[in-house]
Coordinates of C-alpha atoms and ligand atoms in Angstrom, one line a residue:
M37 CA -0.6 39.4 -15.7
T38 CA 1.9 41.0 -17.5
E39 CA 2.2 43.8 -15.0
S40 CA 5.8 44.2 -14.3
F41 CA 6.9 43.1 -11.2
R42 CA 6.7 46.0 -8.1
T43 CA 5.4 45.3 -4.7
D44 CA 3.8 48.6 -3.8
A45 CA 1.4 49.2 -1.6
V46 CA -2.0 47.2 -1.8
S47 CA -5.0 48.9 -1.6
R48 CA -7.3 46.5 0.8
R49 CA -10.2 46.7 -1.3
T50 CA -10.2 44.4 -4.7
F51 CA -9.2 46.4 -7.6
V52 CA -9.3 45.1 -10.7
T53 CA -5.5 45.7 -12.8
G54 CA -5.6 45.5 -17.1
L55 CA -8.9 45.2 -19.2
G56 CA -9.2 41.7 -19.5
A57 CA -8.0 42.2 -23.0
G58 CA -7.7 38.3 -22.7
A59 CA -11.3 38.1 -22.0
L60 CA -12.0 39.7 -25.0
L61 CA -10.1 38.2 -26.8
L62 CA -12.0 34.9 -26.9
G63 CA -14.8 35.5 -28.4
L64 CA -12.2 36.0 -31.9
P65 CA -11.6 32.9 -34.1
H66 CA -8.7 31.1 -33.7
S67 CA -7.1 32.5 -36.3
S68 CA -7.2 36.1 -36.2
H69 CA -4.5 36.7 -34.1
P70 CA -1.9 34.7 -35.6
N71 CA 0.5 37.4 -33.2
S72 CA -1.6 38.8 -30.9
P73 CA -0.8 42.0 -28.5
T74 CA -0.1 40.8 -24.8
A75 CA -3.4 40.0 -23.6
S76 CA -3.8 40.1 -20.3
T77 CA -6.0 38.0 -17.5
T78 CA -7.3 39.6 -15.2
T79 CA -5.3 40.5 -11.7
L80 CA -7.6 41.0 -8.6
R81 CA -5.4 42.2 -5.1
G82 CA -6.1 42.8 -1.6
N83 CA -8.0 40.7 0.7
H84 CA -11.9 40.8 -0.3
F85 CA -13.3 39.5 -3.8
D86 CA -16.2 38.7 -5.0
L87 CA -16.5 35.8 -7.9
S88 CA -19.3 35.1 -9.8
I89 CA -19.3 31.3 -11.6
G90 CA -21.1 31.8 -14.7
Y91 CA -21.2 31.1 -18.6
R92 CA -20.4 32.8 -22.1
Q93 CA -20.1 31.5 -25.6
V94 CA -16.1 30.9 -26.3
N95 CA -14.8 30.4 -30.0
L96 CA -11.2 28.7 -29.9
T97 CA -11.4 26.0 -32.5
G98 CA -13.1 27.9 -35.4
R99 CA -17.0 26.9 -33.4
E100 CA -18.9 28.5 -30.6
R101 CA -19.2 26.5 -27.3
Q102 CA -20.6 27.4 -24.1
A103 CA -17.6 27.7 -21.5
L104 CA -17.8 28.0 -18.2
T105 CA -16.1 31.4 -16.5
I106 CA -15.3 33.2 -13.1
N107 CA -16.3 36.9 -13.9
G108 CA -16.9 36.2 -17.2
S109 CA -13.2 34.9 -18.3
L110 CA -11.8 32.0 -19.2
P111 CA -9.1 30.9 -17.1
G112 CA -10.6 33.0 -14.4
P113 CA -8.6 36.1 -13.0
I114 CA -5.3 35.7 -11.5
L115 CA -6.2 36.4 -7.2
R116 CA -3.0 38.4 -5.5
W117 CA -2.8 37.5 -2.0
R118 CA -0.8 39.0 0.8
E119 CA 1.1 36.2 3.0
G120 CA -0.3 36.6 6.6
E121 CA -3.0 38.4 5.4
T122 CA -6.8 36.9 6.5
V123 CA -8.6 36.7 2.7
T124 CA -12.3 36.6 2.5
L125 CA -14.0 35.3 -1.0
N126 CA -17.5 35.6 -2.0
V127 CA -18.5 33.2 -4.6
H128 CA -21.9 33.2 -5.9
N129 CA -22.5 30.1 -8.1
Q130 CA -25.0 31.3 -10.9
L131 CA -25.0 28.6 -12.7
P132 CA -28.5 26.1 -12.5
D133 CA -26.4 23.3 -10.9
K134 CA -23.7 22.8 -7.5
S135 CA -21.0 23.8 -8.1
S136 CA -17.4 25.2 -5.8
L137 CA -13.8 26.4 -5.6
H138 CA -11.2 24.6 -4.4
W139 CA -7.9 26.8 -3.5
H140 CA -5.2 24.2 -4.8
G141 CA -2.4 24.0 -2.3
V142 CA -3.2 26.3 0.0
R143 CA -3.5 25.3 3.5
V144 CA -6.9 26.3 4.7
P145 CA -9.1 24.9 7.8
S146 CA -11.0 22.1 6.1
D147 CA -14.6 23.5 5.6
M148 CA -13.1 26.1 3.7
D149 CA -11.6 23.9 2.1
G150 CA -14.1 23.7 -1.1
E151 CA -14.1 19.8 -2.0
P152 CA -17.8 19.3 -2.3
G153 CA -18.7 16.1 0.7
L154 CA -15.8 16.9 2.9
S155 CA -15.8 20.2 3.4
F156 CA -19.3 21.2 2.4
S157 CA -22.3 20.4 -0.1
G158 CA -21.3 22.6 -2.4
I159 CA -22.7 25.8 -3.8
Q160 CA -26.1 25.7 -4.6
P161 CA -27.8 27.5 -7.4
R162 CA -28.2 31.0 -7.3
K163 CA -26.3 30.7 -4.2
I164 CA -23.4 33.0 -2.4
F165 CA -21.1 31.0 -0.1
R166 CA -18.4 33.0 1.7
Y167 CA -14.6 31.3 2.0
R168 CA -13.2 33.3 4.7
F169 CA -8.9 31.9 5.8
P170 CA -5.9 33.4 7.2
V171 CA -3.0 33.0 4.2
R172 CA 0.2 31.6 5.8
Q173 CA 2.1 30.6 3.3
S174 CA 3.2 32.2 -0.3
G175 CA 4.2 31.4 -3.9
T176 CA 2.2 29.9 -6.7
Y177 CA -1.0 28.4 -6.8
W178 CA -4.4 27.8 -8.6
Y179 CA -8.3 27.6 -7.9
H180 CA -10.1 25.0 -9.6
S181 CA -14.5 24.0 -9.7
Q182 CA -14.2 20.7 -7.4
S183 CA -17.8 19.8 -8.8
G184 CA -18.4 17.6 -11.1
F185 CA -16.6 18.0 -14.7
Q186 CA -16.8 21.6 -14.5
Q187 CA -13.2 22.1 -14.3
Q188 CA -12.8 20.8 -17.8
R189 CA -15.0 23.6 -19.0
G190 CA -12.6 26.5 -18.1
L191 CA -13.3 26.4 -14.2
I192 CA -9.4 26.7 -13.5
G193 CA -7.6 30.3 -11.8
A194 CA -3.8 31.5 -11.2
I195 CA -3.3 32.2 -7.2
V196 CA 0.1 34.6 -6.0
I197 CA 0.7 35.0 -2.5
D198 CA 3.4 37.9 -2.3
P199 CA 5.5 36.7 1.0
I200 CA 6.1 38.7 4.3
S201 CA 9.7 38.2 3.5
P202 CA 12.0 39.2 0.6
E203 CA 11.6 36.5 -2.0
P204 CA 15.7 34.8 -2.3
F205 CA 15.8 35.4 -6.1
S206 CA 15.4 38.3 -8.0
Y207 CA 14.0 39.4 -11.3
E208 CA 11.9 42.4 -13.5
R209 CA 8.8 40.4 -15.0
D210 CA 6.5 38.3 -13.2
Y211 CA 3.8 36.5 -15.2
V212 CA 1.5 33.4 -15.1
V213 CA 1.7 30.7 -17.4
V214 CA -1.8 28.9 -17.0
L215 CA -2.0 25.5 -19.1
S216 CA -5.3 23.9 -20.1
D217 CA -6.4 21.0 -21.6
W218 CA -9.9 22.9 -23.5
S219 CA -12.1 20.9 -26.0
D220 CA -15.5 21.3 -27.7
E221 CA -16.5 17.5 -26.8
S222 CA -18.7 18.0 -23.6
P223 CA -16.8 16.7 -20.2
Q224 CA -19.8 14.0 -20.5
T225 CA -19.5 12.7 -23.2
I226 CA -15.5 12.5 -23.1
Y227 CA -16.4 10.0 -19.8
T228 CA -18.9 8.2 -22.1
H229 CA -16.1 7.7 -24.7
L230 CA -13.8 6.6 -22.6
K231 CA -16.1 4.2 -20.9
K232 CA -17.2 2.8 -23.7
D233 CA -14.0 2.7 -25.7
P234 CA -10.8 3.7 -23.3
D235 CA -8.3 4.4 -26.5
Y236 CA -11.0 6.2 -28.4
Y237 CA -8.7 9.1 -28.6
N238 CA -5.5 7.1 -28.4
R239 CA -4.8 6.5 -32.5
Q240 CA -1.6 6.0 -31.7
Q241 CA -2.0 2.1 -31.5
R242 CA 1.0 -0.5 -32.9
T243 CA 0.5 -1.2 -36.6
A244 CA 1.4 -4.4 -38.6
T245 CA 4.1 -2.1 -40.2
D246 CA 5.3 -1.2 -36.5
L247 CA 5.2 -5.5 -36.0
W248 CA 7.2 -6.3 -39.0
R249 CA 9.7 -3.2 -38.2
E250 CA 10.1 -5.5 -34.9
V251 CA 10.4 -8.7 -36.1
R252 CA 13.2 -7.4 -38.0
T253 CA 15.3 -6.3 -35.1
K254 CA 14.5 -8.3 -32.7
G255 CA 13.6 -11.2 -34.3
V256 CA 10.7 -13.4 -34.4
A257 CA 11.1 -15.1 -31.0
R258 CA 11.5 -12.2 -29.1
T259 CA 8.9 -10.0 -30.5
W260 CA 6.1 -12.8 -30.1
R261 CA 7.3 -13.1 -26.0
D262 CA 7.1 -9.5 -25.8
R263 CA 3.8 -8.8 -28.2
H264 CA 2.3 -12.3 -26.4
Q265 CA 2.7 -9.8 -23.3
W266 CA 1.4 -7.0 -24.4
N267 CA -1.9 -8.9 -25.8
W268 CA -1.7 -11.4 -22.3
K269 CA -2.1 -7.5 -21.3
Q270 CA -5.0 -6.3 -23.2
L271 CA -2.6 -3.4 -23.2
S272 CA -1.0 -0.8 -25.9
D273 CA 2.3 0.7 -25.1
R274 CA 1.3 3.0 -27.1
N275 CA -1.3 4.5 -24.6
I276 CA 0.5 7.4 -23.3
S277 CA -2.3 9.8 -22.4
Q278 CA -6.2 8.6 -22.6
V279 CA -7.9 11.8 -23.4
T280 CA -5.2 13.4 -26.3
G281 CA -5.1 16.2 -28.7
E282 CA -7.5 14.2 -31.1
T283 CA -10.1 16.1 -29.3
Y284 CA -7.9 18.7 -26.8
T285 CA -6.6 22.4 -27.9
Y286 CA -4.1 23.0 -25.9
L287 CA -4.5 26.3 -24.3
I288 CA -1.4 29.2 -22.6
N289 CA -3.5 31.2 -20.4
G290 CA -7.0 30.6 -22.6
H291 CA -4.7 30.9 -25.9
T292 CA -4.1 28.2 -28.2
P293 CA -0.9 27.8 -30.4
D294 CA -2.5 30.0 -32.9
T295 CA -3.8 33.2 -31.2
N296 CA -0.6 32.8 -28.9
W297 CA 0.0 34.2 -25.5
T298 CA 2.9 36.8 -25.3
A299 CA 4.6 38.0 -22.7
L300 CA 7.5 41.3 -23.0
F301 CA 10.4 41.2 -21.6
K302 CA 13.0 44.5 -22.0
P303 CA 16.4 42.9 -23.1
G304 CA 18.4 42.1 -19.9
E305 CA 15.6 41.5 -17.8
R306 CA 14.9 38.6 -15.8
V307 CA 11.5 37.0 -16.0
R308 CA 9.8 35.1 -13.6
L309 CA 7.0 32.8 -14.7
R310 CA 5.0 31.2 -12.1
L311 CA 3.8 27.3 -14.4
I312 CA 0.7 26.3 -13.4
N313 CA -1.1 23.1 -15.3
A314 CA -4.3 23.7 -14.6
A315 CA -5.4 21.1 -17.0
S316 CA -8.2 17.8 -16.7
M317 CA -6.2 15.2 -17.9
T318 CA -2.8 15.9 -19.6
L319 CA 1.0 16.2 -18.2
F320 CA 2.8 18.9 -20.5
D321 CA 6.5 18.8 -21.4
L322 CA 7.6 22.3 -21.0
R323 CA 10.6 24.1 -22.6
I324 CA 11.4 27.3 -24.1
P325 CA 14.3 26.6 -26.9
G326 CA 16.9 28.9 -26.3
L327 CA 17.1 29.3 -22.7
K328 CA 17.9 28.0 -19.3
M329 CA 14.9 27.6 -16.7
K330 CA 15.9 28.2 -13.6
V331 CA 13.4 26.5 -11.2
V332 CA 13.2 28.3 -8.1
A333 CA 9.5 26.9 -6.8
A334 CA 7.8 24.0 -6.6
D335 CA 4.0 23.4 -5.8
G336 CA 4.5 26.9 -4.5
Q337 CA 7.7 26.6 -1.7
N338 CA 11.2 27.5 -3.0
V339 CA 14.1 25.0 -3.8
E340 CA 17.5 25.3 -4.8
P341 CA 17.8 26.7 -7.3
T342 CA 18.6 24.6 -10.3
S343 CA 19.4 24.8 -14.3
V344 CA 17.2 22.8 -16.2
D345 CA 16.5 22.5 -20.3
E346 CA 13.2 21.2 -19.8
I347 CA 10.0 20.3 -17.2
R348 CA 7.5 17.9 -16.9
I349 CA 4.7 19.0 -15.3
G350 CA 1.8 17.0 -13.9
N351 CA -1.8 18.0 -13.9
G352 CA -1.4 20.2 -10.5
E353 CA 1.3 21.0 -9.2
T354 CA 3.3 24.5 -10.5
Y355 CA 6.9 25.0 -10.6
D356 CA 8.0 29.3 -10.5
V357 CA 11.0 29.1 -13.2
I358 CA 13.4 32.2 -14.0
V359 CA 14.7 32.8 -17.3
E360 CA 16.8 35.5 -18.1
P361 CA 16.7 36.3 -22.1
E362 CA 19.9 37.9 -23.4
S363 CA 19.0 39.2 -27.0
E364 CA 15.8 41.1 -28.5
L365 CA 14.6 37.7 -29.9
A366 CA 11.4 36.3 -29.6
Y367 CA 11.3 32.6 -27.8
S368 CA 8.6 30.1 -28.0
I369 CA 7.1 28.4 -24.0
F370 CA 6.2 25.0 -26.1
A371 CA 4.9 22.5 -23.5
Q372 CA 4.2 19.1 -25.7
S373 CA 0.9 16.9 -24.2
M374 CA 3.4 13.6 -23.3
D375 CA 1.9 11.7 -25.5
R376 CA 3.0 14.4 -28.3
S377 CA -0.5 14.4 -29.5
G378 CA -0.6 18.2 -29.8
Y379 CA 1.2 21.0 -27.6
A380 CA 0.2 24.4 -26.0
R381 CA 2.3 27.7 -27.4
G382 CA 3.5 31.1 -25.9
T383 CA 5.6 33.7 -26.9
L384 CA 8.0 35.7 -24.8
T385 CA 9.8 38.5 -26.4
S386 CA 10.7 42.5 -26.1
D387 CA 9.6 43.0 -29.7
I388 CA 5.9 42.5 -29.7
R389 CA 6.5 42.2 -33.6
L390 CA 8.4 39.0 -33.5
S391 CA 7.5 35.6 -32.8
A392 CA 10.1 32.7 -32.7
E393 CA 10.0 29.4 -34.5
I394 CA 7.6 26.2 -33.1
P395 CA 9.7 23.7 -32.4
A396 CA 8.6 19.8 -34.2
M397 CA 7.5 17.5 -31.7
D398 CA 9.7 14.7 -29.9
H399 CA 9.0 11.4 -31.0
R400 CA 6.4 9.8 -29.3
P401 CA 6.8 7.6 -26.4
V402 CA 6.3 4.0 -25.9
L403 CA 5.6 1.8 -22.5
T404 CA 8.5 -0.5 -21.8
L405 CA 8.4 -3.0 -18.9
Q406 CA 10.0 -0.4 -16.7
D407 CA 6.1 1.9 -16.9
L408 CA 4.8 -1.8 -16.1
G409 CA 6.6 -2.3 -13.2
L410 CA 8.5 -5.4 -14.6
A411 CA 11.4 -4.8 -15.6
R412 CA 13.2 -6.1 -12.8
K413 CA 13.7 -9.4 -11.4
A414 CA 11.9 -9.4 -7.8
E415 CA 15.5 -10.7 -6.2
E416 CA 17.1 -7.4 -8.5
T417 CA 14.6 -5.0 -5.8
N418 CA 14.3 -4.3 -2.5
T419 CA 10.5 -5.3 -2.4
H420 CA 8.9 -8.2 -2.6
F421 CA 6.0 -9.6 -3.7
K422 CA 3.7 -10.8 -2.0
T423 CA -0.2 -10.7 -1.3
A424 CA -1.3 -9.9 2.2
Q425 CA -2.2 -13.0 3.4
T426 CA 1.0 -15.1 2.5
A427 CA 2.5 -11.2 4.8
H428 CA 0.1 -13.0 7.6
T429 CA 1.9 -16.1 7.6
E430 CA 5.1 -15.1 7.4
K431 CA 4.4 -12.0 10.2
H432 CA 6.4 -13.6 13.4
S433 CA 9.6 -14.6 10.6
D434 CA 10.5 -11.8 7.8
L435 CA 7.5 -9.5 8.3
P436 CA 6.8 -8.8 12.3
D437 CA 5.3 -5.5 11.0
A438 CA 3.5 -5.6 8.2
T439 CA -0.2 -5.6 9.0
E440 CA -3.6 -5.0 7.6
G441 CA -4.8 -2.2 5.5
G442 CA -1.8 -0.8 4.0
W443 CA 0.3 -0.2 7.5
F444 CA 3.3 -0.8 8.5
Y445 CA 4.4 0.4 12.1
G446 CA 7.8 -0.7 12.7
N447 CA 12.0 -1.0 10.7
L448 CA 10.7 2.6 8.7
A449 CA 14.0 3.6 6.7
A450 CA 15.1 6.9 8.0
A451 CA 12.9 10.0 6.9
G452 CA 14.1 11.4 3.6
L453 CA 15.1 7.8 2.5
G454 CA 11.8 6.6 1.0
S455 CA 10.3 3.7 2.2
N456 CA 12.2 -0.2 2.9
S457 CA 8.9 -1.8 3.0
P458 CA 7.5 -4.4 1.3
I459 CA 5.0 -4.3 -1.9
I460 CA 1.6 -6.3 -0.4
H461 CA -1.2 -6.2 -2.3
Q462 CA -3.7 -6.4 -0.6
P463 CA -6.7 -8.6 -0.4
S464 CA -9.6 -6.0 -2.0
E465 CA -6.9 -6.0 -5.3
S466 CA -7.7 -9.3 -6.4
S467 CA -10.9 -7.9 -8.2
F468 CA -12.6 -7.2 -11.4
R469 CA -11.4 -3.8 -10.5
V470 CA -7.4 -4.4 -10.9
D471 CA -6.2 -5.7 -14.4
H472 CA -2.3 -5.4 -13.9
R473 CA -0.4 -5.2 -11.2
A474 CA 3.7 -3.6 -10.5
L475 CA 5.1 -6.3 -9.2
T476 CA 8.6 -5.0 -9.2
P477 CA 8.0 -1.0 -8.6
G478 CA 10.9 0.8 -9.3
N479 CA 11.9 4.2 -7.5
G480 CA 10.1 6.9 -9.1
I481 CA 12.0 9.7 -7.9
A482 CA 14.8 9.8 -9.8
D483 CA 12.4 9.0 -13.2
P484 CA 12.4 12.1 -15.9
G485 CA 9.5 9.5 -16.9
V486 CA 8.2 8.2 -20.2
G487 CA 9.3 9.2 -23.1
L488 CA 12.0 11.7 -21.3
R489 CA 14.3 9.1 -20.3
H490 CA 17.2 9.9 -22.7
H491 CA 16.8 13.0 -23.5
K492 CA 20.4 14.5 -22.3
H493 CA 21.4 11.5 -25.0
R494 CA 19.1 12.3 -27.8
Y495 CA 18.6 16.4 -27.2
N496 CA 21.0 16.9 -25.1
R497 CA 18.3 18.6 -22.9
R498 CA 18.9 18.7 -19.0
V499 CA 14.9 17.5 -17.6
L500 CA 14.0 18.6 -14.1
T501 CA 13.4 14.9 -11.9
Y502 CA 12.0 15.5 -8.5
S503 CA 15.3 13.5 -7.0
D504 CA 17.0 18.0 -8.5
L505 CA 14.0 18.9 -5.7
R506 CA 15.5 20.2 -2.2
S507 CA 13.8 22.6 -0.4
S508 CA 15.7 25.8 0.5
K509 CA 14.4 25.8 4.1
P510 CA 15.1 22.7 6.6
T511 CA 12.4 21.0 7.6
Q512 CA 9.5 21.9 9.9
D513 CA 9.0 18.7 11.8
Q514 CA 12.1 16.5 12.3
R515 CA 10.4 13.7 13.1
E516 CA 10.7 10.3 12.0
P517 CA 7.9 8.7 10.9
Q518 CA 5.6 6.8 13.2
R519 CA 4.0 4.6 10.8
E520 CA 3.9 4.1 7.2
L521 CA 0.4 3.3 4.7
Q522 CA 1.2 1.9 1.5
L523 CA -1.4 2.5 -1.1
H524 CA -2.1 0.9 -3.6
L525 CA -2.8 3.1 -7.7
T526 CA -5.3 0.4 -9.0
G527 CA -7.4 0.7 -11.8
N528 CA -8.7 -2.0 -14.8
Y529 CA -8.5 0.0 -17.9
E530 CA -10.5 -2.1 -20.5
R531 CA -13.7 -1.4 -18.2
Y532 CA -12.2 2.9 -17.1
L533 CA -12.7 1.7 -13.3
W534 CA -10.7 3.8 -10.8
S535 CA -9.8 2.9 -7.3
I536 CA -7.7 2.4 -4.7
N537 CA -6.0 -0.8 -3.1
G538 CA -8.8 -1.7 -5.9
E539 CA -12.0 -0.3 -3.6
K540 CA -13.6 2.7 -5.1
F541 CA -14.0 5.7 -2.9
R542 CA -17.8 4.8 -2.8
D543 CA -17.3 1.2 -1.0
A544 CA -13.9 2.8 0.8
S545 CA -14.0 4.1 4.2
P546 CA -11.8 6.4 4.8
F547 CA -7.8 6.7 5.9
L548 CA -7.5 7.6 10.1
F549 CA -4.6 9.8 10.5
R550 CA -3.6 10.5 14.3
H551 CA -4.2 14.1 15.1
Q552 CA 0.1 15.7 15.3
E553 CA 1.2 12.1 13.6
R554 CA 4.1 11.9 11.2
L555 CA 3.6 9.9 8.9
R556 CA 4.8 8.5 5.8
I557 CA 2.7 7.9 2.7
T558 CA 4.1 5.5 0.0
L559 CA 2.7 5.0 -3.5
V560 CA 2.4 2.1 -5.4
N561 CA 1.1 2.8 -9.0
D562 CA -0.6 -0.4 -10.1
T563 CA -1.5 1.4 -13.5
T564 CA 0.1 2.1 -16.8
L565 CA -0.7 5.5 -16.7
P566 CA 0.8 8.1 -14.5
Q567 CA -1.3 9.6 -12.0
P568 CA -0.8 12.8 -10.2
M569 CA -1.7 12.2 -6.9
H570 CA -3.2 15.2 -4.4
L571 CA -3.3 15.4 -1.1
H572 CA -5.7 18.0 0.6
G573 CA -5.0 19.4 3.4
F574 CA -1.3 19.2 4.2
W575 CA 1.8 19.3 2.5
S576 CA 3.3 16.0 0.7
E577 CA 7.4 16.3 1.6
L578 CA 8.7 14.4 -1.1
E579 CA 11.7 12.2 0.0
T580 CA 14.3 12.8 -2.5
G581 CA 16.4 11.3 -0.5
D582 CA 17.5 14.4 2.5
G583 CA 15.6 14.3 4.8
E584 CA 16.3 18.0 6.2
Y585 CA 15.2 19.6 3.0
L586 CA 12.3 17.8 1.8
P587 CA 10.7 19.7 -1.0
R588 CA 7.4 20.5 0.1
K589 CA 4.8 19.4 -2.3
H590 CA 0.5 19.3 -2.5
T591 CA 1.0 17.3 -6.3
V592 CA 2.7 14.4 -6.5
I593 CA 3.4 12.3 -10.0
A594 CA 2.9 8.1 -9.1
Q595 CA 4.6 6.6 -12.1
P596 CA 3.3 4.2 -13.4
G597 CA 5.0 1.0 -12.4
S598 CA 7.2 2.4 -10.0
S599 CA 6.9 4.0 -6.3
I600 CA 7.3 6.9 -4.4
S601 CA 7.2 8.2 -1.1
Y602 CA 6.3 11.4 1.2
L603 CA 5.5 12.2 4.8
V604 CA 2.9 14.4 6.1
S605 CA 2.6 15.8 9.8
A606 CA -1.4 15.6 10.2
D607 CA -1.7 18.8 11.7
T608 CA -5.4 20.1 11.2
Y609 CA -8.3 18.1 11.4
G610 CA -10.7 17.5 9.4
R611 CA -11.7 16.1 6.7
W612 CA -9.6 15.9 3.6
A613 CA -9.6 14.1 0.4
L614 CA -6.7 12.0 -1.5
H615 CA -7.3 11.8 -5.1
S616 CA -5.9 11.3 -8.6
Q617 CA -5.7 14.8 -10.5
M618 CA -6.8 12.7 -13.6
L619 CA -10.5 14.2 -13.8
Y620 CA -12.0 11.2 -15.0
Q621 CA -10.6 9.2 -13.4
R622 CA -10.6 11.4 -9.4
P623 CA -14.4 9.9 -8.7
G624 CA -12.9 5.9 -8.3
M625 CA -9.3 7.2 -7.3
Y626 CA -10.1 9.1 -4.5
R627 CA -10.3 8.4 -0.8
E628 CA -11.5 10.5 2.3
V629 CA -8.5 11.0 4.9
R630 CA -9.3 11.8 8.2
I631 CA -7.6 13.4 11.3
V632 CA -8.6 12.1 14.4
Ligands
CU1351 CU1 -6.2 20.7 -3.5

């Protein structure tokens, strides 16, 4: 991880750089290295890799726990590939349970995607599975287990793919920054807690003091009205995250805030940071106080550079940024969890003896009616709240093209503009599985999201939004979408049930896409939580307004109470997954996409 950027002739065989110091540090108590020397995760290069999934004792919090590891390290080794080569990865599962590795964001044949149940049946205990595929893209990606909740216990790692043609930007240093959330509790215990009480990890509920403050500022009538609305929803407006710093320790490259992962630069050098959110349940708001971050890639794909002070990075997403530290100082890489219950922290410095101040966390966000999709009156939006039944009865009036299952066939907005279709809640959403609907969802493209909306005013920080992303290359598939699939992300919070269109994965049939069709997917988030939605197999070409330069993503945050659209070219046969990257919601909020 600490190598400076040079494109050496790369050996055709795997070799190891660095001594795995990161792995060694894992065994130390958390307070013994308050300002540890630069620790490196092993980098494996070439086109042939032997990976071993196993376990080892780690001590991240003062208590010994068993982590799952790849080649003995957490996170696993950085895999460094070259665009244009074919890579072979022999993955040896040393666990007593089935396992798998999925190459998140890498376009591979369906049977190499590592998705148990769709690509293959998983890697059996003590068996080796050989992955082999051509690498046809470049940039920053990551890999993780897709079996059960193994990702939470440490089966994550970075992928860096060097491009055939030179990058359109320059830098002297290149570091991978893997963000993750570690718990001493087993994932099964966390899941059981959530099933029993979804607020188990949420100790930020409203108090009586809050109530009186509210009455003073808003008056009794309005407070009662607002409260009534919330109570009726059986929701708390403080439920920003489901699993929080109550149990999580947030890590950068396997380091706690105390063991402080540190990256070095020489004064005058430009530093590329490859930010990867490999967390199971955490969105991070990342910034480096004192430095502007120039965003040069999103989800591995180059974008027109844009300078920001802060980035919300959903689990599953990656961003590449370039920073230019000017002085011989130290800077904190500071990534707060979205609910401000904790943070990951590392240091960027020219002097190993220095570390920077750790900033105070921002105010705790509170959900608003906007986050519930109730902020706007229906007549103010370009969408209409209708159930599928009413849509059918009006089939020959203003909704001639709406059909069953959330598909729309005509009068589609032009590529790049997003959806202009009415919001239609499917009959399957009228079920105990759905406790909330976004009645008037706003467009999530330009919204920085809960907790970040007034940052310019409040902190003078510019926060990245999706509307800032513009591909540095023209959109490859210039066709207009031929049809549109509107999907509702749904759930019953109290019962901890998650679904798409009110149907859990096991009960639902796959979405069928025609081979080579160009289509639009519109996500309507009816839940009160952000859902980073990951589509396997294809780019999610985010409709940010300009159809000529759509940024290509693999994971798209659907904001609560909002809708968001992207275009897909269904150019690869096979069975693929579309799911929430929120690990404990994934089993229900999951669908198969089949190309026929
Ligand atoms: Cu993936």
